[in-house]
mmCIF file of C-alpha atoms in Angstrom:
data_model
loop_
_atom_site.group_PDB
_atom_site.id
_atom_site.type_symbol
_atom_site.label_atom_id
_atom_site.label_comp_id
_atom_site.label_asym_id
_atom_site.label_seq_id
_atom_site.Cartn_x
_atom_site.Cartn_y
_atom_site.Cartn_z
ATOM 1 C CA MET A 1 -15.898 -13.834 -6.477
ATOM 2 C CA ILE A 2 -15.949 -10.173 -5.576
ATOM 3 C CA ILE A 3 -12.464 -8.862 -4.968
ATOM 4 C CA ASP A 4 -11.483 -5.363 -3.712
ATOM 5 C CA ALA A 5 -8.566 -4.604 -5.902
ATOM 6 C CA HIS A 6 -7.092 -1.873 -3.589
ATOM 7 C CA SER A 7 -6.835 -1.601 0.049
ATOM 8 C CA HIS A 8 -4.328 -0.856 2.941
ATOM 9 C CA VAL A 9 -3.695 -2.558 6.253
ATOM 10 C CA HIS A 10 -6.208 -1.369 8.998
ATOM 11 C CA ASP A 11 -5.551 -1.047 12.667
ATOM 12 C CA PRO A 12 -7.258 -3.124 14.017
ATOM 13 C CA VAL A 13 -7.269 -5.589 11.134
ATOM 14 C CA HIS A 14 -10.805 -7.065 12.115
ATOM 15 C CA SER A 15 -12.477 -3.695 11.306
ATOM 16 C CA HIS A 16 -11.393 -4.087 7.720
ATOM 17 C CA ILE A 17 -12.942 -7.572 7.548
ATOM 18 C CA ALA A 18 -16.192 -5.994 8.901
ATOM 19 C CA LEU A 19 -16.018 -3.460 5.972
ATOM 20 C CA LEU A 20 -15.500 -6.319 3.503
ATOM 21 C CA ASP A 21 -18.405 -8.225 4.985
ATOM 22 C CA GLU A 22 -20.591 -5.401 4.809
ATOM 23 C CA ALA A 23 -19.727 -4.856 1.048
ATOM 24 C CA GLY A 24 -20.156 -8.567 0.262
ATOM 25 C CA ALA A 25 -16.529 -8.622 -0.828
ATOM 26 C CA ASP A 26 -14.940 -12.055 -0.626
ATOM 27 C CA ARG A 27 -11.321 -10.950 -0.758
ATOM 28 C CA ALA A 28 -9.324 -7.818 -1.044
ATOM 29 C CA VAL A 29 -5.672 -6.982 -2.270
ATOM 30 C CA LEU A 30 -3.975 -5.770 0.619
ATOM 31 C CA PHE A 31 -0.974 -3.199 0.644
ATOM 32 C CA GLY A 32 1.284 -2.299 3.465
ATOM 33 C CA THR A 33 1.129 1.187 4.585
ATOM 34 C CA ARG A 34 2.949 3.735 6.755
ATOM 35 C CA PRO A 35 0.004 6.200 7.425
ATOM 36 C CA HIS A 36 -3.051 4.891 9.377
ATOM 37 C CA PRO A 37 -5.753 7.564 9.151
ATOM 38 C CA GLU A 38 -8.197 5.033 10.723
ATOM 39 C CA ARG A 39 -6.325 5.498 14.005
ATOM 40 C CA ALA A 40 -6.984 9.297 14.215
ATOM 41 C CA THR A 41 -9.306 10.498 16.905
ATOM 42 C CA ASP A 42 -9.480 14.167 16.140
ATOM 43 C CA LEU A 43 -8.350 16.721 13.577
ATOM 44 C CA ALA A 44 -4.889 17.098 14.844
ATOM 45 C CA SER A 45 -4.075 13.297 14.816
ATOM 46 C CA LEU A 46 -5.548 13.008 11.358
ATOM 47 C CA ARG A 47 -3.474 15.821 10.165
ATOM 48 C CA ARG A 48 -0.370 13.854 11.626
ATOM 49 C CA GLU A 49 -1.357 10.618 9.654
ATOM 50 C CA MET A 50 -2.045 12.702 6.622
ATOM 51 C CA SER A 51 1.354 14.301 6.710
ATOM 52 C CA VAL A 52 2.933 10.674 6.714
ATOM 53 C CA LEU A 53 0.636 9.982 3.603
ATOM 54 C CA GLY A 54 1.871 13.029 2.018
ATOM 55 C CA GLU A 55 5.508 12.001 2.412
ATOM 56 C CA THR A 56 4.593 8.482 1.253
ATOM 57 C CA ILE A 57 2.909 9.544 -2.052
ATOM 58 C CA GLY A 58 5.533 12.085 -2.594
ATOM 59 C CA GLY A 59 8.069 9.275 -2.990
ATOM 60 C CA GLN A 60 9.856 9.625 0.349
ATOM 61 C CA SER A 61 10.732 6.213 1.590
ATOM 62 C CA ASN A 62 12.347 7.377 4.881
ATOM 63 C CA GLY A 63 14.650 4.373 4.827
ATOM 64 C CA PRO A 64 14.377 0.631 5.446
ATOM 65 C CA ASP A 65 12.993 0.753 9.050
ATOM 66 C CA SER A 66 9.707 2.429 7.873
ATOM 67 C CA TYR A 67 9.289 -0.396 5.197
ATOM 68 C CA ARG A 68 10.159 -3.028 7.634
ATOM 69 C CA ALA A 69 7.408 -1.976 9.909
ATOM 70 C CA ALA A 70 4.943 -1.961 7.072
ATOM 71 C CA TRP A 71 5.947 -5.399 5.919
ATOM 72 C CA GLN A 72 5.551 -6.818 9.320
ATOM 73 C CA GLU A 73 1.861 -5.441 9.595
ATOM 74 C CA LEU A 74 1.145 -6.781 6.175
ATOM 75 C CA ASP A 75 2.508 -10.210 7.004
ATOM 76 C CA SER A 76 0.492 -10.232 10.273
ATOM 77 C CA ALA A 77 -2.881 -9.301 8.507
ATOM 78 C CA CYS A 78 -2.417 -11.796 5.745
ATOM 79 C CA ALA A 79 -1.419 -14.546 8.260
ATOM 80 C CA ALA A 80 -4.529 -13.800 10.314
ATOM 81 C CA TYR A 81 -6.955 -13.796 7.426
ATOM 82 C CA PRO A 82 -5.446 -15.783 4.449
ATOM 83 C CA ASP A 83 -8.625 -16.580 2.889
ATOM 84 C CA ARG A 84 -9.679 -12.765 2.720
ATOM 85 C CA PHE A 85 -6.440 -10.947 1.975
ATOM 86 C CA ILE A 86 -4.182 -11.127 -1.000
ATOM 87 C CA GLY A 87 -1.024 -9.587 -0.158
ATOM 88 C CA PHE A 88 1.082 -7.294 -2.506
ATOM 89 C CA GLY A 89 4.383 -6.040 -1.416
ATOM 90 C CA LYS A 90 6.009 -2.762 -1.959
ATOM 91 C CA VAL A 91 9.671 -2.239 -2.765
ATOM 92 C CA ARG A 92 11.932 0.785 -2.303
ATOM 93 C CA LEU A 93 12.684 2.715 -5.531
ATOM 94 C CA ASP A 94 15.743 4.621 -4.082
ATOM 95 C CA GLN A 95 17.838 1.576 -4.823
ATOM 96 C CA SER A 96 19.859 0.148 -7.750
ATOM 97 C CA ALA A 97 18.292 -2.156 -10.413
ATOM 98 C CA GLU A 98 20.181 -5.060 -8.849
ATOM 99 C CA GLN A 99 18.946 -4.127 -5.208
ATOM 100 C CA ILE A 100 15.455 -3.856 -6.577
ATOM 101 C CA ALA A 101 15.633 -7.222 -8.245
ATOM 102 C CA ALA A 102 16.944 -8.788 -5.059
ATOM 103 C CA GLU A 103 14.092 -7.207 -2.991
ATOM 104 C CA VAL A 104 11.449 -8.498 -5.343
ATOM 105 C CA GLU A 105 12.912 -11.932 -4.950
ATOM 106 C CA LYS A 106 13.209 -11.784 -1.238
ATOM 107 C CA GLU A 107 10.325 -9.489 -0.061
ATOM 108 C CA ILE A 108 7.742 -10.223 -2.726
ATOM 109 C CA VAL A 109 8.309 -13.748 -4.137
ATOM 110 C CA GLY A 110 9.945 -14.919 -0.952
ATOM 111 C CA ARG A 111 6.911 -13.917 1.153
ATOM 112 C CA GLY A 112 4.424 -15.436 -1.136
ATOM 113 C CA PHE A 113 2.809 -12.152 -2.279
ATOM 114 C CA ARG A 114 0.862 -12.006 -5.418
ATOM 115 C CA GLY A 115 2.081 -8.831 -6.832
ATOM 116 C CA ILE A 116 3.845 -5.635 -6.173
ATOM 117 C CA GLY A 117 2.558 -2.393 -4.977
ATOM 118 C CA GLU A 118 1.205 0.210 -4.276
ATOM 119 C CA LEU A 119 4.470 1.855 -5.688
ATOM 120 C CA THR A 120 4.655 5.751 -5.041
ATOM 121 C CA PRO A 121 7.388 7.291 -7.178
ATOM 122 C CA PRO A 122 7.881 11.070 -6.730
ATOM 123 C CA PRO A 123 5.764 13.229 -9.036
ATOM 124 C CA ASP A 124 7.460 13.231 -12.484
ATOM 125 C CA GLY A 125 9.484 10.329 -11.456
ATOM 126 C CA ALA A 126 7.491 7.300 -12.727
ATOM 127 C CA GLY A 127 10.447 6.195 -14.640
ATOM 128 C CA ARG A 128 11.816 4.782 -11.492
ATOM 129 C CA ILE A 129 9.616 1.795 -11.623
ATOM 130 C CA GLU A 130 11.306 0.429 -14.723
ATOM 131 C CA PRO A 131 13.641 -1.888 -12.750
ATOM 132 C CA VAL A 132 10.578 -3.184 -10.856
ATOM 133 C CA LEU A 133 8.774 -4.014 -14.039
ATOM 134 C CA ARG A 134 11.999 -5.834 -15.269
ATOM 135 C CA ALA A 135 12.098 -7.808 -12.068
ATOM 136 C CA ALA A 136 8.237 -8.484 -12.185
ATOM 137 C CA ALA A 137 8.750 -9.864 -15.795
ATOM 138 C CA GLY A 138 11.485 -12.171 -14.614
ATOM 139 C CA HIS A 139 8.988 -13.716 -12.102
ATOM 140 C CA GLY A 140 6.218 -14.624 -14.650
ATOM 141 C CA GLY A 141 4.746 -11.220 -15.008
ATOM 142 C CA LEU A 142 3.730 -10.213 -11.469
ATOM 143 C CA PRO A 143 1.147 -7.459 -11.396
ATOM 144 C CA VAL A 144 2.547 -4.067 -10.489
ATOM 145 C CA VAL A 145 0.218 -1.432 -8.880
ATOM 146 C CA VAL A 146 1.272 2.303 -9.087
ATOM 147 C CA HIS A 147 -0.430 5.135 -7.226
ATOM 148 C CA GLY A 148 -2.436 7.185 -9.786
ATOM 149 C CA PHE A 149 -3.830 10.142 -7.787
ATOM 150 C CA ALA A 150 -2.128 13.348 -6.979
ATOM 151 C CA PRO A 151 0.920 14.122 -6.952
ATOM 152 C CA THR A 152 1.098 11.667 -9.958
ATOM 153 C CA THR A 153 1.034 13.772 -13.013
ATOM 154 C CA SER A 154 -0.218 13.266 -16.436
ATOM 155 C CA GLY A 155 3.407 13.038 -17.577
ATOM 156 C CA ASP A 156 3.763 10.148 -15.200
ATOM 157 C CA LEU A 157 0.806 8.314 -16.618
ATOM 158 C CA ALA A 158 2.390 8.679 -20.102
ATOM 159 C CA THR A 159 5.667 7.415 -18.649
ATOM 160 C CA LEU A 160 3.909 4.286 -17.239
ATOM 161 C CA ALA A 161 2.161 3.558 -20.547
ATOM 162 C CA GLY A 162 5.652 3.781 -22.318
ATOM 163 C CA LEU A 163 7.110 1.462 -19.680
ATOM 164 C CA ALA A 164 4.283 -0.844 -19.907
ATOM 165 C CA ARG A 165 4.647 -1.256 -23.718
ATOM 166 C CA ARG A 166 8.413 -2.174 -23.063
ATOM 167 C CA HIS A 167 7.320 -4.813 -20.572
ATOM 168 C CA PRO A 168 4.148 -6.439 -22.203
ATOM 169 C CA THR A 169 4.063 -9.457 -19.999
ATOM 170 C CA VAL A 170 3.628 -7.331 -16.913
ATOM 171 C CA PRO A 171 0.154 -6.134 -15.921
ATOM 172 C CA VAL A 172 0.578 -2.468 -14.897
ATOM 173 C CA VAL A 173 -2.312 -1.307 -12.662
ATOM 174 C CA ILE A 174 -2.888 2.516 -12.452
ATOM 175 C CA SER A 175 -4.643 2.981 -9.191
ATOM 176 C CA GLN A 176 -7.357 5.502 -8.184
ATOM 177 C CA LEU A 177 -8.239 5.794 -11.975
ATOM 178 C CA GLY A 178 -5.464 8.338 -12.460
ATOM 179 C CA GLY A 179 -6.967 10.882 -10.085
ATOM 180 C CA LEU A 180 -7.761 14.256 -11.836
ATOM 181 C CA ASN A 181 -6.043 12.925 -14.962
ATOM 182 C CA TRP A 182 -8.635 10.279 -15.422
ATOM 183 C CA LEU A 183 -9.290 11.008 -19.033
ATOM 184 C CA THR A 184 -5.499 10.577 -19.814
ATOM 185 C CA ALA A 185 -5.468 7.344 -17.972
ATOM 186 C CA ILE A 186 -8.516 5.924 -19.855
ATOM 187 C CA GLU A 187 -6.890 6.848 -23.121
ATOM 188 C CA LEU A 188 -3.634 5.271 -22.249
ATOM 189 C CA ALA A 189 -5.228 2.167 -20.997
ATOM 190 C CA ARG A 190 -7.302 1.856 -24.119
ATOM 191 C CA ASP A 191 -4.209 1.993 -26.293
ATOM 192 C CA THR A 192 -1.891 -0.132 -24.054
ATOM 193 C CA PRO A 193 -3.013 -3.741 -23.575
ATOM 194 C CA ASN A 194 -1.373 -4.439 -20.326
ATOM 195 C CA ILE A 195 -2.522 -1.408 -18.536
ATOM 196 C CA TYR A 196 -5.413 -1.881 -16.029
ATOM 197 C CA LEU A 197 -7.372 0.890 -14.245
ATOM 198 C CA GLU A 198 -8.381 0.480 -10.672
ATOM 199 C CA LEU A 199 -11.502 2.634 -10.057
ATOM 200 C CA SER A 200 -11.225 3.761 -6.450
ATOM 201 C CA THR A 201 -11.384 7.586 -5.521
ATOM 202 C CA ALA A 202 -12.874 8.460 -8.887
ATOM 203 C CA ASN A 203 -13.990 12.185 -8.543
ATOM 204 C CA ILE A 204 -17.026 11.906 -10.757
ATOM 205 C CA ILE A 205 -19.165 8.856 -11.395
ATOM 206 C CA PHE A 206 -19.086 9.560 -15.166
ATOM 207 C CA ALA A 207 -15.231 8.731 -15.073
ATOM 208 C CA VAL A 208 -16.124 5.209 -13.935
ATOM 209 C CA ARG A 209 -18.778 4.667 -16.510
ATOM 210 C CA LEU A 210 -16.456 5.686 -19.269
ATOM 211 C CA ALA A 211 -13.544 3.689 -18.077
ATOM 212 C CA ILE A 212 -15.626 0.590 -17.920
ATOM 213 C CA ASP A 213 -17.093 1.323 -21.398
ATOM 214 C CA GLU A 214 -13.621 1.915 -22.852
ATOM 215 C CA VAL A 215 -11.565 -0.908 -21.212
ATOM 216 C CA PRO A 216 -14.280 -3.340 -20.017
ATOM 217 C CA ASP A 217 -11.767 -6.238 -19.598
ATOM 218 C CA ARG A 218 -9.175 -4.180 -17.708
ATOM 219 C CA THR A 219 -11.128 -2.112 -15.055
ATOM 220 C CA LEU A 220 -10.995 -3.160 -11.432
ATOM 221 C CA PHE A 221 -13.428 -2.521 -8.663
ATOM 222 C CA GLY A 222 -11.311 -1.090 -5.623
ATOM 223 C CA SER A 223 -11.981 1.064 -2.634
ATOM 224 C CA ASP A 224 -8.593 2.288 -1.412
ATOM 225 C CA ALA A 225 -9.772 1.567 2.182
ATOM 226 C CA PRO A 226 -9.479 3.062 4.685
ATOM 227 C CA TYR A 227 -9.454 6.276 2.556
ATOM 228 C CA GLY A 228 -12.479 4.749 0.607
ATOM 229 C CA ASP A 229 -15.244 2.569 1.660
ATOM 230 C CA PRO A 230 -15.710 -1.028 -0.078
ATOM 231 C CA PHE A 231 -19.566 -0.710 0.160
ATOM 232 C CA LEU A 232 -19.656 2.638 -1.566
ATOM 233 C CA ALA A 233 -17.073 1.691 -4.184
ATOM 234 C CA ARG A 234 -19.067 -1.474 -5.132
ATOM 235 C CA ALA A 235 -22.333 0.584 -5.344
ATOM 236 C CA THR A 236 -20.563 2.961 -7.709
ATOM 237 C CA VAL A 237 -19.510 0.080 -9.964
ATOM 238 C CA GLU A 238 -23.070 -1.249 -9.787
ATOM 239 C CA ARG A 239 -24.623 2.094 -10.463
ATOM 240 C CA VAL A 240 -22.868 2.375 -13.973
ATOM 241 C CA THR A 241 -23.273 -1.386 -14.992
ATOM 242 C CA ALA A 242 -26.079 -3.837 -15.399
ATOM 243 C CA PRO A 243 -26.230 -7.267 -13.773
ATOM 244 C CA GLY A 244 -24.422 -9.704 -15.829
ATOM 245 C CA ALA A 245 -21.040 -10.731 -16.972
ATOM 246 C CA LEU A 246 -19.548 -7.182 -17.477
ATOM 247 C CA ARG A 247 -20.324 -6.215 -13.883
ATOM 248 C CA ASP A 248 -18.980 -9.615 -12.611
ATOM 249 C CA ARG A 249 -15.713 -8.951 -14.422
ATOM 250 C CA VAL A 250 -15.256 -5.550 -12.911
ATOM 251 C CA LEU A 251 -16.073 -6.533 -9.354
ATOM 252 C CA GLY A 252 -13.719 -9.438 -9.299
ATOM 253 C CA GLY A 253 -13.595 -11.756 -12.291
ATOM 254 C CA THR A 254 -10.882 -9.915 -14.218
ATOM 255 C CA LEU A 255 -8.601 -9.772 -11.223
ATOM 256 C CA ALA A 256 -9.265 -13.261 -10.288
ATOM 257 C CA GLU A 257 -8.024 -14.322 -13.931
ATOM 258 C CA LEU A 258 -5.079 -11.881 -13.458
ATOM 259 C CA LEU A 259 -3.890 -13.513 -10.233
ATOM 260 C CA GLY A 260 -4.990 -17.176 -11.221
ATOM 261 C CA LEU A 261 -7.368 -17.624 -8.452
#
């Protein structure tokens, strides 16, 4: 089974299915999203969508209404293609620990999602995910995916590693291979048994090769579609691996085990 470990709801949804088919991907982890760059038709409209992305990855939640709209889109996509999408739900970090626990219970477990993410704490604010990890541990160790590219800092990655060690039953997935801090991300994952690295948006192919070499059982093929492309992301993994068990694990076997598929 080939599973794209990182993707966002597309508009229209069937365009995403076409990308997965082209890449030969059986399934994809699907996150809700506020920005939709795939809707853009020119530079001005793309700039508008990317400004929303900047707010999102900068940790600005913009209140419950924006989350509610993203949840509804995610629900609809997963309902339309239940055999292709594996839903992960996002929770607001600007809440008390009690509110976060209740939101995980209602919006993640209650909706039948398989994990939590993609979380976007503000730069140098990765400590805010600790209540999420505590809640995830209380539900059998739900995987938690955290945004890894800028504006996430190397200090944030170190914080995530420390939190992961405090919650060893929770798989903590650093997305986008930690962005420009990929060396730090690989070192931290190597030394922290419950940190996983999702490989999308890697800035150089050597980073993907090194990550797979150092943590072969905890590296995950992902595209970050629509920002990345599933076909190219799969080709990147296949470029740095030989056919066989290791490649199969990276392309989906590890994630299938993690999710009990």
